[in-house]
Amino acid sequence: MRLISLLTCLVAFVAPAFAVNYLESNSLNLCMESSNFTATYFHVIFYPNNNSLQIGFDGVSYISGKVVADLTLTAYGYKAYSSTLDPCSISGMGMCPMAPGPIDLESVSLTLPNDTASNIPGIAYTVPDRDADVQIVIKRK
């Protein structure tokens, strides 16, 4: 019985050391009226330990041709990352060229620059109602 108690205490103290920091959002806020692209589902996770961003979404496109995506990651008012992405250069993106109709992007992983995590205040990983967001604007090239 003492061995079980000892193991339980050990796990309780060691488990937090293996916790992984990340920012995650499933919320979707459509910010453009009369857009040629609408999303019905959006999921994003940022892992600061390896500066990777995983993005997945479902939507409908009314755009035909080559596009670019302006991506901005902010946390607590600080811009952590901003870039224009070319879907043709991202493996698995499936938006090159973009065709009208439904789009189902399971999950694409992007590696962001090494200094990205240092631009996000540490409180963003600990406060449950954190103020962080990813904005993606898709437009014709």
Short mmCIF file of C-alpha atoms in Angstrom, two decimals:
data_model
loop_
_atom_site.label_atom_id
_atom_site.label_comp_id
_atom_site.label_asym_id
_atom_site.label_seq_id
_atom_site.Cartn_x
_atom_site.Cartn_y
_atom_site.Cartn_z
CA MET A 1 0.00 0.00 0.00
CA ARG A 2 2.87 2.36 0.79
CA LEU A 3 4.40 1.66 -2.60
CA ILE A 4 1.19 2.81 -4.34
CA SER A 5 1.10 5.99 -2.25
CA LEU A 6 4.75 6.67 -3.03
CA LEU A 7 4.19 6.14 -6.77
CA THR A 8 1.12 8.40 -6.73
CA CYS A 9 3.10 11.20 -5.08
CA LEU A 10 5.97 10.75 -7.52
CA VAL A 11 3.64 10.97 -10.52
CA ALA A 12 1.98 14.08 -9.06
CA PHE A 13 5.32 15.86 -8.82
CA VAL A 14 6.82 14.67 -12.10
CA ALA A 15 3.76 15.04 -14.39
CA PRO A 16 3.83 18.87 -14.55
CA ALA A 17 7.41 18.69 -15.83
CA PHE A 18 6.09 16.93 -18.93
CA ALA A 19 3.31 19.43 -19.64
CA VAL A 20 3.36 20.96 -23.11
CA ASN A 21 2.64 24.66 -23.59
CA TYR A 22 0.40 25.53 -26.50
CA LEU A 23 -2.22 27.99 -27.67
CA GLU A 24 -5.33 26.48 -29.22
CA SER A 25 -8.51 27.87 -30.66
CA ASN A 26 -11.61 26.40 -32.26
CA SER A 27 -13.51 29.66 -32.32
CA LEU A 28 -14.28 31.31 -35.61
CA ASN A 29 -15.01 34.96 -36.19
CA LEU A 30 -15.84 35.91 -39.74
CA CYS A 31 -14.56 39.42 -40.17
CA MET A 32 -15.32 40.20 -43.81
CA GLU A 33 -18.72 40.65 -45.34
CA SER A 34 -19.22 39.66 -48.97
CA SER A 35 -16.08 37.54 -48.88
CA ASN A 36 -15.25 35.12 -51.67
CA PHE A 37 -14.17 32.61 -49.04
CA THR A 38 -16.15 31.55 -45.98
CA ALA A 39 -15.11 29.13 -43.26
CA THR A 40 -17.50 26.99 -41.24
CA TYR A 41 -14.87 25.36 -39.02
CA PHE A 42 -11.43 26.59 -37.95
CA HIS A 43 -8.88 24.92 -35.68
CA VAL A 44 -5.41 26.25 -34.88
CA ILE A 45 -2.70 25.16 -32.42
CA PHE A 46 0.63 26.90 -31.80
CA TYR A 47 3.39 24.93 -30.05
CA PRO A 48 6.09 27.32 -28.76
CA ASN A 49 8.60 24.55 -28.00
CA ASN A 50 9.14 23.88 -31.71
CA ASN A 51 7.50 27.02 -33.20
CA SER A 52 4.99 24.98 -35.17
CA LEU A 53 1.51 26.11 -36.12
CA GLN A 54 -1.12 23.57 -37.10
CA ILE A 55 -4.09 24.86 -39.05
CA GLY A 56 -7.22 23.07 -40.20
CA PHE A 57 -10.49 24.41 -41.55
CA ASP A 58 -13.60 23.67 -43.58
CA GLY A 59 -15.03 26.26 -45.87
CA VAL A 60 -16.42 27.23 -49.22
CA SER A 61 -14.46 29.09 -51.84
CA TYR A 62 -15.83 31.23 -54.62
CA ILE A 63 -12.30 32.05 -55.79
CA SER A 64 -10.74 30.57 -58.89
CA GLY A 65 -6.99 30.72 -59.51
CA LYS A 66 -3.82 31.26 -57.51
CA VAL A 67 -4.15 32.80 -54.05
CA VAL A 68 -2.01 33.91 -51.13
CA ALA A 69 -2.89 33.87 -47.44
CA ASP A 70 -1.92 36.68 -45.10
CA LEU A 71 -1.45 35.07 -41.68
CA THR A 72 -1.10 37.03 -38.43
CA LEU A 73 -0.66 35.50 -34.95
CA THR A 74 -1.21 37.87 -32.00
CA ALA A 75 -1.34 37.34 -28.23
CA TYR A 76 -2.28 39.97 -25.67
CA GLY A 77 -1.95 42.67 -28.30
CA TYR A 78 1.56 41.65 -29.34
CA LYS A 79 2.10 40.60 -32.94
CA ALA A 80 4.06 37.36 -32.66
CA TYR A 81 4.16 36.49 -36.34
CA SER A 82 2.97 37.89 -39.63
CA SER A 83 3.62 36.55 -43.10
CA THR A 84 2.14 36.06 -46.54
CA LEU A 85 1.94 32.37 -47.34
CA ASP A 86 1.84 30.84 -50.80
CA PRO A 87 -0.37 27.70 -50.68
CA CYS A 88 1.48 26.35 -53.72
CA SER A 89 4.65 26.04 -51.62
CA ILE A 90 2.99 24.28 -48.65
CA SER A 91 2.71 20.51 -48.90
CA GLY A 92 -0.81 19.23 -48.24
CA MET A 93 -2.50 22.63 -48.46
CA GLY A 94 -4.59 21.65 -51.50
CA MET A 95 -5.35 25.23 -52.48
CA CYS A 96 -3.14 25.56 -55.55
CA PRO A 97 -4.81 26.66 -57.64
CA MET A 98 -7.94 27.37 -55.64
CA ALA A 99 -11.15 26.18 -57.22
CA PRO A 100 -14.71 27.19 -56.37
CA GLY A 101 -16.44 24.76 -54.04
CA PRO A 102 -16.03 23.15 -50.64
CA ILE A 103 -12.59 22.99 -49.02
CA ASP A 104 -11.74 20.54 -46.24
CA LEU A 105 -8.23 21.11 -44.88
CA GLU A 106 -7.62 18.42 -42.26
CA SER A 107 -4.43 19.82 -40.72
CA VAL A 108 -1.36 21.49 -42.13
CA SER A 109 1.73 22.11 -40.03
CA LEU A 110 3.82 25.23 -40.57
CA THR A 111 7.19 25.87 -38.98
CA LEU A 112 7.44 29.49 -37.87
CA PRO A 113 10.70 31.42 -37.24
CA ASN A 114 12.60 30.60 -34.03
CA ASP A 115 11.84 33.97 -32.40
CA THR A 116 8.04 33.58 -32.72
CA ALA A 117 7.53 32.11 -29.25
CA SER A 118 9.59 34.86 -27.63
CA ASN A 119 7.06 37.41 -28.96
CA ILE A 120 4.21 35.83 -26.97
CA PRO A 121 3.88 36.76 -23.28
CA GLY A 122 4.14 33.71 -21.00
CA ILE A 123 0.76 34.52 -19.43
CA ALA A 124 -0.90 33.50 -22.71
CA TYR A 125 -0.13 29.85 -21.88
CA THR A 126 -1.42 29.93 -18.30
CA VAL A 127 -4.59 32.06 -18.22
CA PRO A 128 -7.67 30.12 -19.41
CA ASP A 129 -9.32 33.12 -21.07
CA ARG A 130 -6.21 34.15 -22.96
CA ASP A 131 -6.41 36.83 -25.58
CA ALA A 132 -4.74 35.26 -28.61
CA ASP A 133 -5.86 34.89 -32.18
CA VAL A 134 -4.82 33.91 -35.67
CA GLN A 135 -6.16 35.89 -38.60
CA ILE A 136 -5.99 34.47 -42.09
CA VAL A 137 -6.99 36.55 -45.10
CA ILE A 138 -7.12 34.68 -48.40
CA LYS A 139 -6.87 36.78 -51.54
CA ARG A 140 -6.13 36.42 -55.23
CA LYS A 141 -2.51 36.59 -56.25
#
